[in-house]
Structure formats: structure tokens, C-alpha cells
PDB file of C-alpha atoms in Angstrom:
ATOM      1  CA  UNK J  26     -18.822  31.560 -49.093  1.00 88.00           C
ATOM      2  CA  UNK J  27     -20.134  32.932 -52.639  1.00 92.00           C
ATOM      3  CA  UNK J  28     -17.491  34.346 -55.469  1.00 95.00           C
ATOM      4  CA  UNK J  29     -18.507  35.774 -58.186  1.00 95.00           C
ATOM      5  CA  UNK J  30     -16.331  36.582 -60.836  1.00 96.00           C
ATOM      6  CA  UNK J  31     -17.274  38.828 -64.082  1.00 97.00           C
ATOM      7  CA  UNK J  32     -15.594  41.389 -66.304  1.00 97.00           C
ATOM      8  CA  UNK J  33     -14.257  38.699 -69.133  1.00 97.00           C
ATOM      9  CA  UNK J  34     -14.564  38.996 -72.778  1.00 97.00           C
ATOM     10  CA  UNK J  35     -13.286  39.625 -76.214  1.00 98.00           C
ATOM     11  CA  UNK J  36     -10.631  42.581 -76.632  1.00 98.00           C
ATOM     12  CA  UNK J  37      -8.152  43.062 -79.283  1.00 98.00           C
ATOM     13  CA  UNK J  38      -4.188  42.448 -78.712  1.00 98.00           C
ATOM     14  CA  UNK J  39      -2.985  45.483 -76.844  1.00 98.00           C
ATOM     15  CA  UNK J  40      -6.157  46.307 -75.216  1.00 98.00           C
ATOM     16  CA  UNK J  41      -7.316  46.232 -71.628  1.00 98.00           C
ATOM     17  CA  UNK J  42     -10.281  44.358 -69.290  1.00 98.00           C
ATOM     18  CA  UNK J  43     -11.136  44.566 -65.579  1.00 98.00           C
ATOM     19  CA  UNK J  44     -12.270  41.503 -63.741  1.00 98.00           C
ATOM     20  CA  UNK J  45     -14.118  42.006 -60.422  1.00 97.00           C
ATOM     21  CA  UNK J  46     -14.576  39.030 -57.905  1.00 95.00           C
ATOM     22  CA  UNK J  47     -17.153  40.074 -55.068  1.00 94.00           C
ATOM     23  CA  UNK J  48     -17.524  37.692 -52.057  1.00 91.00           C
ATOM     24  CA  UNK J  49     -20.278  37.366 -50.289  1.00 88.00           C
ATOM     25  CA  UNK J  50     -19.830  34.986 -46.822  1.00 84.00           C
ATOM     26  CA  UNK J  51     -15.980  35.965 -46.996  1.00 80.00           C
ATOM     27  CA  UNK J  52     -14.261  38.970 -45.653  1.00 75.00           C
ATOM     28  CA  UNK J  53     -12.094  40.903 -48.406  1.00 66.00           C
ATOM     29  CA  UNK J  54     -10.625  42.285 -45.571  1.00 70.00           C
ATOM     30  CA  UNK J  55      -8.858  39.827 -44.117  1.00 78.00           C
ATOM     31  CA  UNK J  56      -7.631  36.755 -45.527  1.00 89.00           C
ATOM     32  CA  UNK J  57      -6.314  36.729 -49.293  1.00 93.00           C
ATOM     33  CA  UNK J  58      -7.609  36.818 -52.602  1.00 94.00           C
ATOM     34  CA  UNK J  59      -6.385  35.402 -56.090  1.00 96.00           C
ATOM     35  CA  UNK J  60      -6.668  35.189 -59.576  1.00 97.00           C
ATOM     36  CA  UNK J  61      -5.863  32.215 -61.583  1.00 98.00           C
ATOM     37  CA  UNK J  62      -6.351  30.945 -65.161  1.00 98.00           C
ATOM     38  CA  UNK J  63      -6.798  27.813 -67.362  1.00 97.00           C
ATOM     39  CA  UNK J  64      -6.386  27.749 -70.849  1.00 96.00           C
ATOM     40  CA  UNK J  65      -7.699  24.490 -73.293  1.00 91.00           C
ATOM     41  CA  UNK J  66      -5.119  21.814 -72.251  1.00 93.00           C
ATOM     42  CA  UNK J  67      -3.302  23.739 -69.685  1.00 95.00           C
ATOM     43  CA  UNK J  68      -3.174  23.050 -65.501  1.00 95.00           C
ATOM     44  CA  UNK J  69      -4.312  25.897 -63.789  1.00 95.00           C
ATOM     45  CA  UNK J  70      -1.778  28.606 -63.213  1.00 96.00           C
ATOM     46  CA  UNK J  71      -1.588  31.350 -60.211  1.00 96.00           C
ATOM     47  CA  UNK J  72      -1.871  34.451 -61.966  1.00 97.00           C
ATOM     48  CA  UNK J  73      -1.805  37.107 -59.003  1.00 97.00           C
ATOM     49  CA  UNK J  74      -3.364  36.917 -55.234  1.00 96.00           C
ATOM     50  CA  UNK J  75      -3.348  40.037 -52.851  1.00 94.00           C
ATOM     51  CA  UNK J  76      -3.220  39.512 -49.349  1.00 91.00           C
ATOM     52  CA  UNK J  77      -5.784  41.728 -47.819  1.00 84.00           C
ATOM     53  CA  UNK J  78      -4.447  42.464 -44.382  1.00 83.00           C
ATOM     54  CA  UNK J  79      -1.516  44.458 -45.503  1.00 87.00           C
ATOM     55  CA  UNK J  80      -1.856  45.163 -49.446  1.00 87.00           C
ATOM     56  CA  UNK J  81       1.070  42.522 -50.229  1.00 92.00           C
ATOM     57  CA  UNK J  82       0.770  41.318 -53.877  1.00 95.00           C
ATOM     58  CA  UNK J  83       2.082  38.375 -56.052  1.00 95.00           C
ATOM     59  CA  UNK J  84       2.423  38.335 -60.010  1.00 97.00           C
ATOM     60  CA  UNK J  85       3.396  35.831 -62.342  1.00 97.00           C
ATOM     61  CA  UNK J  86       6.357  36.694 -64.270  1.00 97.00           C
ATOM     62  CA  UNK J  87       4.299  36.520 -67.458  1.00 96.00           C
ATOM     63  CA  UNK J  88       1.551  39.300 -66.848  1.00 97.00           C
ATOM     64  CA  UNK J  89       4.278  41.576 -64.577  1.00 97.00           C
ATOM     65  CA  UNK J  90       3.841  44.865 -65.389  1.00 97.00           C
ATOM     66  CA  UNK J  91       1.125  44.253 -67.175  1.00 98.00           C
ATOM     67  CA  UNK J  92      -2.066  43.258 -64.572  1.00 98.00           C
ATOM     68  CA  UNK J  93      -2.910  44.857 -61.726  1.00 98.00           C
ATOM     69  CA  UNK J  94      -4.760  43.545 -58.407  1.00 97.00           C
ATOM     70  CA  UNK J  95      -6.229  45.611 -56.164  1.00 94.00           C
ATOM     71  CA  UNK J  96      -9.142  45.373 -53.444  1.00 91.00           C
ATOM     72  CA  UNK J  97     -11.810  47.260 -52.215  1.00 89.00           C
ATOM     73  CA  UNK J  98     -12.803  46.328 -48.673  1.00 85.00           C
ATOM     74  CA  UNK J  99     -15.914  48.688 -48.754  1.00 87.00           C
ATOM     75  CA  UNK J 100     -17.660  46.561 -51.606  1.00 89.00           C
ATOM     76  CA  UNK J 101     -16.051  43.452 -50.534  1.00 88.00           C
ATOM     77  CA  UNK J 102     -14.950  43.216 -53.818  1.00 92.00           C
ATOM     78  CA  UNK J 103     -11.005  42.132 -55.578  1.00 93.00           C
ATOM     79  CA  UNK J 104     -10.257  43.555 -59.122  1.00 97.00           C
ATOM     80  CA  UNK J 105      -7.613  42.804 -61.748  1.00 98.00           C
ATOM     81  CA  UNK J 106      -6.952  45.281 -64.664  1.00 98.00           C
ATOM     82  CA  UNK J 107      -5.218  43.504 -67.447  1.00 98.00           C
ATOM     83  CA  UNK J 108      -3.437  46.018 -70.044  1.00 98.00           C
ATOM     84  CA  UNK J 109      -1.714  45.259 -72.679  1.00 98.00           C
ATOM     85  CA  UNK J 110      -3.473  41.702 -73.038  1.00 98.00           C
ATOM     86  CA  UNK J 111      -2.005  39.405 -75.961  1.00 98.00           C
ATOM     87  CA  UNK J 112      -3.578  35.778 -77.589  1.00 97.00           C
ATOM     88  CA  UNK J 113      -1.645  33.949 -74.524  1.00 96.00           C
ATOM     89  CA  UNK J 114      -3.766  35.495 -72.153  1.00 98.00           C
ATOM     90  CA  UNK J 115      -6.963  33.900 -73.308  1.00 98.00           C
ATOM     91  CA  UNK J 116      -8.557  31.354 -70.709  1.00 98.00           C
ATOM     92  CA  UNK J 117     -10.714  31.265 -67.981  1.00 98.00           C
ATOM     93  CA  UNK J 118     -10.056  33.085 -65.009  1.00 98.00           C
ATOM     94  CA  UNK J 119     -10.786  32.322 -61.645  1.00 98.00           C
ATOM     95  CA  UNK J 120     -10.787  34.299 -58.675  1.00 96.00           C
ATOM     96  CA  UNK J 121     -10.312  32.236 -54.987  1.00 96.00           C
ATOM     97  CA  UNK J 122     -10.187  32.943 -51.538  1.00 94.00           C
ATOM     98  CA  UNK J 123      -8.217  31.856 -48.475  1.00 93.00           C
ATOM     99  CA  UNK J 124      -8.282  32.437 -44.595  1.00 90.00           C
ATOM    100  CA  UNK J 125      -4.610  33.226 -44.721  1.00 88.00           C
ATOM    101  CA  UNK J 126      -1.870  35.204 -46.867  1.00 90.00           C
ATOM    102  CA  UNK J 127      -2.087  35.079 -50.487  1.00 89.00           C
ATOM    103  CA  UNK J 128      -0.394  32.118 -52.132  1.00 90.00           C
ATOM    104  CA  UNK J 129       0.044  31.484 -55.978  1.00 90.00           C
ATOM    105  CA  UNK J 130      -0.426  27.959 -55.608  1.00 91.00           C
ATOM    106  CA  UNK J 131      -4.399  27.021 -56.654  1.00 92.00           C
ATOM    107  CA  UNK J 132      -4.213  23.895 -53.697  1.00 93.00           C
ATOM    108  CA  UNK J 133      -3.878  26.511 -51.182  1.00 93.00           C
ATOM    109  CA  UNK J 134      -7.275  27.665 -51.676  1.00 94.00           C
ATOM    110  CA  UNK J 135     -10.387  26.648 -49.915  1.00 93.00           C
ATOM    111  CA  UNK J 136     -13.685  28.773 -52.427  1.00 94.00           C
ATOM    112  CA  UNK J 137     -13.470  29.360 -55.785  1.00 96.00           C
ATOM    113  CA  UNK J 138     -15.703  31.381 -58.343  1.00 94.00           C
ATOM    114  CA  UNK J 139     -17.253  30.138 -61.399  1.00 93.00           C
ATOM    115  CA  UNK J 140     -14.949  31.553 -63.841  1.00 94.00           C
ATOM    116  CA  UNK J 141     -15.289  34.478 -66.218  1.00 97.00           C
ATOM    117  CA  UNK J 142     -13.609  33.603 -70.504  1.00 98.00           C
ATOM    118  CA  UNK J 143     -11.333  36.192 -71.265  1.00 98.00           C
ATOM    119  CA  UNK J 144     -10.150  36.092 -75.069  1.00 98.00           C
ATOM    120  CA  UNK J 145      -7.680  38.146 -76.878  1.00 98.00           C
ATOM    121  CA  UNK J 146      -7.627  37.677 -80.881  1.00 96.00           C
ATOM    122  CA  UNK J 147      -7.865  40.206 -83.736  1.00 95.00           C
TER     123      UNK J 147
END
């Protein structure tokens, strides 16, 4: 199983990125899919995870509203659009996969991607 994450960068406070994670060796389809983050000095939090059997998403409290994960089983592929980002959001982001429904908790994961920086500053 191969994740690739991409889509990071440097945006201004207030604006928006897309991350992609395609999976190669791992069904989108079934299974679940999420997105964490790690900033300098921080533990790695659960961002949001979609499991991909019925649509069902999770969101941290502190990008609700804000981010957006969705999949696309055609192109085996897991996005999240982040609007509205602000300086707190910068770290690197992760996507992971499971063989079961999503879970925000980063031990319940068996593959991870290599991580794409995403950093917000003016």
C-alpha cells in the first residue's frame, strides 16, 4: 500500500488549499481514509477521516466548518479543501488509511503517506 499526499504550501490567512492523497495497493472504496497533522513540538492530531463505504465523516472541532473531506472512488483518490486557513493550521499533514471505519485516532491506522507542509503566514 502506496499514499501519496500533495497539495501543501504557502497561502495567506483567510485563503484556501486542497490536499489530495491517492492510494495505490488500497481501495478508496472501502475501508477509511484520514487526514492528520503535526506541527513543530506538537503530537500528531486527527484532523478529519471519511469512511468510504457510506460517506460518514469526522472533523476536529478546530477546522469544523472550515475543511472539507471528500473521496473520489474513480481515481482512488481522498481530498481535503481547507478554507479559511489561519497561522494555527501550519504543519504537516498526513493522509492514512485503514481496513475499517474511519477513526480520528492516528494508532488506528495501519499506511501512512509521506506528508505534504502546509503554512499559513502573511
Amino acid at each position: 500500500v502506496q499514499l501519496q499526499a500533495s497539495g501543501g504550501g504557502l497561502v495567506q490567512p483567510g485563503g484556501s488549499l486542497m490536499l489530495s492523497c491517492v492510494a495505490s495497493g488500497f481501495t478508496v472504496g472501502s475501508g477509511a481514509i484520514g487526514w492528520f497533522r503535526q506541527a513543530p513540538g506538537k503530537e500528531r492530531e486527527g484532523v478529519s477521516c471519511i469512511t468510504n463505504s457510506d460517506g460518514s465523516t469526522y472533523y476536529a472541532d478546530s477546522v469544523k466548518g472550515r475543511f472539507t473531506v471528500s473521496r473520489d472512488n474513480a481515481k482512488n483518490t481522498v481530498s481535503l479543501q481547507m478554507n479559511s486557513l489561519k497561522p494555527e493550521d501550519t504543519a504537516v499533514y498526513y493522509c492514512a488509511a485503514r481496513n475499517w471505519r474511519a477513526s480520528s485516532l492516528s494508532s488506528d491506522y495501519d499506511y501512512w503517506g509521506q506528508g505534504t507542509q502546509v503554512t499559513v503566514s502573511s
